C-alpha atoms as one frame of an Amber mdcrd trajectory, in Angstrom:
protein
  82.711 123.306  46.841  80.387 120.341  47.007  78.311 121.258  45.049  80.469
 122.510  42.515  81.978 119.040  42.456  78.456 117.291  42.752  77.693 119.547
  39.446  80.900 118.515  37.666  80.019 114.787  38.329  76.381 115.109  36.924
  77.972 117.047  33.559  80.886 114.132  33.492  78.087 111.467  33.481  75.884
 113.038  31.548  78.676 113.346  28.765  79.346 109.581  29.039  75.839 108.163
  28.339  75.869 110.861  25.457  78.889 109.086  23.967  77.947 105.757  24.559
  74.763 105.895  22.226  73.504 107.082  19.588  71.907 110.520  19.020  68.540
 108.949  17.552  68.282 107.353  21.049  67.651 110.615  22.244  65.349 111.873
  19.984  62.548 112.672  21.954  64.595 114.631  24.308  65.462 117.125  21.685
  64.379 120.470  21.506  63.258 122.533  17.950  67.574 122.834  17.680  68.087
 119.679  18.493  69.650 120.122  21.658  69.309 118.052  24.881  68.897 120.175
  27.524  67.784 120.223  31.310  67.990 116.760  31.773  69.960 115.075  34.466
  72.074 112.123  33.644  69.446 109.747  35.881  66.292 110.839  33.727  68.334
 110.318  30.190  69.029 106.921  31.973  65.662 106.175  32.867  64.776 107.196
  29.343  66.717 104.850  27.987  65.111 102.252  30.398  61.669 102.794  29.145
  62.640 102.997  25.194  64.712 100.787  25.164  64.618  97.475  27.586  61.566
  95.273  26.978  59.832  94.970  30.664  60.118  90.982  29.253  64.168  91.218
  29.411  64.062  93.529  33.095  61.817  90.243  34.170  64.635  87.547  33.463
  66.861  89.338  34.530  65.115  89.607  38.312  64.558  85.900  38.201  68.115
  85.152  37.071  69.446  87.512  40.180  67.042  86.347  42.478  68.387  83.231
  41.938  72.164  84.443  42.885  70.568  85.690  45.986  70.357  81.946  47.077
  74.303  81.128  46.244  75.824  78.230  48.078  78.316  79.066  50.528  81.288
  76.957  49.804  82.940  76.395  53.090  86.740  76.105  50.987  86.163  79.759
  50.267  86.561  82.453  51.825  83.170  84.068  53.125  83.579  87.311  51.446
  83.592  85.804  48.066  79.934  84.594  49.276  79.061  88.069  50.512  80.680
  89.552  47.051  78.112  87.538  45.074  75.311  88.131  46.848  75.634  91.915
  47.091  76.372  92.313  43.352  72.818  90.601  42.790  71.690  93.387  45.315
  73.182  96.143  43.647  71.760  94.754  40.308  68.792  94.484  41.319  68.298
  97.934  43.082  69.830  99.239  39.760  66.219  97.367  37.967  64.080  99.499
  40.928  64.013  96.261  42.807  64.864  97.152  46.444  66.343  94.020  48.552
  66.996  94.543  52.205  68.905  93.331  54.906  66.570  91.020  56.390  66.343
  89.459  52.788  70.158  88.928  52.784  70.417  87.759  55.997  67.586  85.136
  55.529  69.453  83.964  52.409  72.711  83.674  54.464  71.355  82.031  57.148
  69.497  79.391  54.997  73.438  78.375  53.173  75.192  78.617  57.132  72.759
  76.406  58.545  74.184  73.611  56.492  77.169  73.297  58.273  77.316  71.936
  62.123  80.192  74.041  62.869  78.150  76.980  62.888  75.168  75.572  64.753
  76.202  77.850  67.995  77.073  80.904  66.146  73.850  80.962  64.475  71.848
  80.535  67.715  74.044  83.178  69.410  73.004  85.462  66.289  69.680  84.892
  66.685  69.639  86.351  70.328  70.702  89.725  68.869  68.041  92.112  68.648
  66.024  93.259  65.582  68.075  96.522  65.216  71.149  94.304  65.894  70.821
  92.538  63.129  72.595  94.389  59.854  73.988  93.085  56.790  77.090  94.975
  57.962  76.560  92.707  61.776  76.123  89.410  60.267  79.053  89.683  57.757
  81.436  90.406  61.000  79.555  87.767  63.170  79.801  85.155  60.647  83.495
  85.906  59.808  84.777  86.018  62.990  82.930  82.297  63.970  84.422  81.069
  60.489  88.052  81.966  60.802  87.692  81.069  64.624  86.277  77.472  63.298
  89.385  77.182  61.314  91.901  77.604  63.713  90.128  75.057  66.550  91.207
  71.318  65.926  88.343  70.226  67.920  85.769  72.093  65.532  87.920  70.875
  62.375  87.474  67.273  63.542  83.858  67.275  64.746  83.257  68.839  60.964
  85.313  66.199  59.319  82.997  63.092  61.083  79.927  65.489  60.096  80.900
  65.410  56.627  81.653  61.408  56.875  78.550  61.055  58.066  76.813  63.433
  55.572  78.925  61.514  52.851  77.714  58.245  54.242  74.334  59.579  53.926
  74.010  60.834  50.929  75.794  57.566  49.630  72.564  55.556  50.671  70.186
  58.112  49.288  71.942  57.459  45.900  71.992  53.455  46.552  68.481  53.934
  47.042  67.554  55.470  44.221  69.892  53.054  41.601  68.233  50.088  43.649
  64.441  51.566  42.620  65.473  52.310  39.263  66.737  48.605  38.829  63.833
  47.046  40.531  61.600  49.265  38.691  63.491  48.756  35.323  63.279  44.524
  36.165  59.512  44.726  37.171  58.789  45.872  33.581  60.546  43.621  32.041
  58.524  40.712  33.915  55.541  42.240  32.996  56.997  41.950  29.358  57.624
  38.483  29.813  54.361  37.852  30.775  52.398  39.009  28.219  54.812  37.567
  25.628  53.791  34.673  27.446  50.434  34.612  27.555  50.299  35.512  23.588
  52.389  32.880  23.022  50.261  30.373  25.184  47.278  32.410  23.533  48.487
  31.598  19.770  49.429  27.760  21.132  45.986  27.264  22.041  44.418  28.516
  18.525  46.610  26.571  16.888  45.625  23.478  18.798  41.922  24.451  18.424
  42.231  24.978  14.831  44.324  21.418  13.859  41.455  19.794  16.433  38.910
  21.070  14.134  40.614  19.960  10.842  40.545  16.845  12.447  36.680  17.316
  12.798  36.218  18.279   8.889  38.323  15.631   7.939  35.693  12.968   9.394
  33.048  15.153   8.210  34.503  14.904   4.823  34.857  10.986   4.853  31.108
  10.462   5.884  30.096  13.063   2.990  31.679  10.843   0.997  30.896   7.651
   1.772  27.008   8.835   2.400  27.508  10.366  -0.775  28.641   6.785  -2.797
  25.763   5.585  -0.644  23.278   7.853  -2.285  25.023   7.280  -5.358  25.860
  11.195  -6.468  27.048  14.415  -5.548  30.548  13.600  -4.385  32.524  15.912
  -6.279  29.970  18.987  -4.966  30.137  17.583  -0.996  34.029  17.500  -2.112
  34.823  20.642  -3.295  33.079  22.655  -0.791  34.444  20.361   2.431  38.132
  20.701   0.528  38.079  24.434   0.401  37.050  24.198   3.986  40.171  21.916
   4.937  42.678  24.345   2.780  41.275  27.596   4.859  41.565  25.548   8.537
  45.231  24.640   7.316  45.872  27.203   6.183  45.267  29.688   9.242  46.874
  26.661  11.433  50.196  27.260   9.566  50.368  31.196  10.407  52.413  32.147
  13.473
């Protein structure tokens, strides 16, 4: 009878993946009629598998599971709906030939309990249990039980309420801390702005005084040309022109910003 029903299942599924693709995905399985025969329904899946998912996709996919394997226990929840996620990623991922255990799981759990002080003792008590003790199937009961007992002690409910003030207050500070670098960092730069605006500003003052100092210069220069010029009795309008263009260039470059 078993088997009977065992073969019945393997037809049924077979049947399905049949009619949910296409016969050119099966192409290679035909024979000279163009039949599919002797294949079980987990070798025309695995066929499918190796035709037809790029090892690329299979990859992201791990990595985007993995990733569920570390989902945050939300203490407002109940912890099934934790366990729930967690095992789906398992099942999905055995389903992609990668095997997760139960000391995997349990790490995983551990690491989102550990967060909360009102499990401190239950996950010391756990840890006493021996290596053969400790099953997925243990530490969902274990962790239950210390959860819904949590919930109904007043004591526990208040000791986690000045926890999470505390936490709160904590994290508070962490974030003041941060905004308070940012702003000191964002104000530092903007001195250091300052002072190089500054210093090219003091940098173009001093040109500028350098520059009207030495028309000052050319402009003497210019009146003993001259007058050793009228002296000598010639040449005044060469001395001039050339000591002139001088002057317009110095004023000129004084003027600029």
């Amino acid at each position: 009878m078993a088997w009977r029903r065992y073969k019945l299942a393997q037809a049924a599924t077979k049947k399905m993946i049949m009619h949910a693709f296409k016969d050119y995905h099966f192409l290679e399985l035909q024979d000279d009629n163009g039949d599919i025969v002797g294949y079980t329904a987990i070798e025309l899946f695995d066929h499918l598998m190796d035709q037809y998912v790029q090892p690329e996709d299979v990859a992201d996919q791990v990595t985007a599971l993995h990733k569920i394997l570390e989902h945050e226990y939300d203490p407002n929840e109940a912890p099934q709906v934790y366990y729930k996620a967690v095992q789906d990623a398992r099942n999905a991922l055995d389903s992609l030939n990668q095997t997760i255990d139960d000391e995997t799981l349990i790490r995983h759990g551990l690491n989102q309990f550990k967060e909360h002080i009102d499990l401190k003792l239950d996950i010391r008590s756990w840890k006493l249990l021996t290596r053969a003790e400790k099953t997925w199937s243990r530490f969902k009961t274990h962790f239950t039980k210390a959860i819904n007992d949590n919930k109904n002690d007043a004591g526990t409910l208040k000791a986690i309420g000045m926890a999470n003030a505390v936490k709160h207050q904590i994290e508070q500070g962490k974030e003041n801390q941060k905004l308070l670098a940012q702003a000191t960092f964002e104000a530092n730069a903007r001195i250091e702005d300052l002072i190089k605006a500054s210093l090219r500003e003091l940098e173009i003052g001093w040109t500028k005084a350098i520059l009207h100092l030495l028309a000052v210069v050319v402009v003497v220069v210019v009146a003993v040309v001259v007058v050793a010029a009228h002296i000598r009795g010639g040449g005044i309008t060469m001395y001039t022109q050339v000591v002139g263009h001088l002057l317009l260039f110095i004023m000129g470059s004084t003027a600029k910003p």
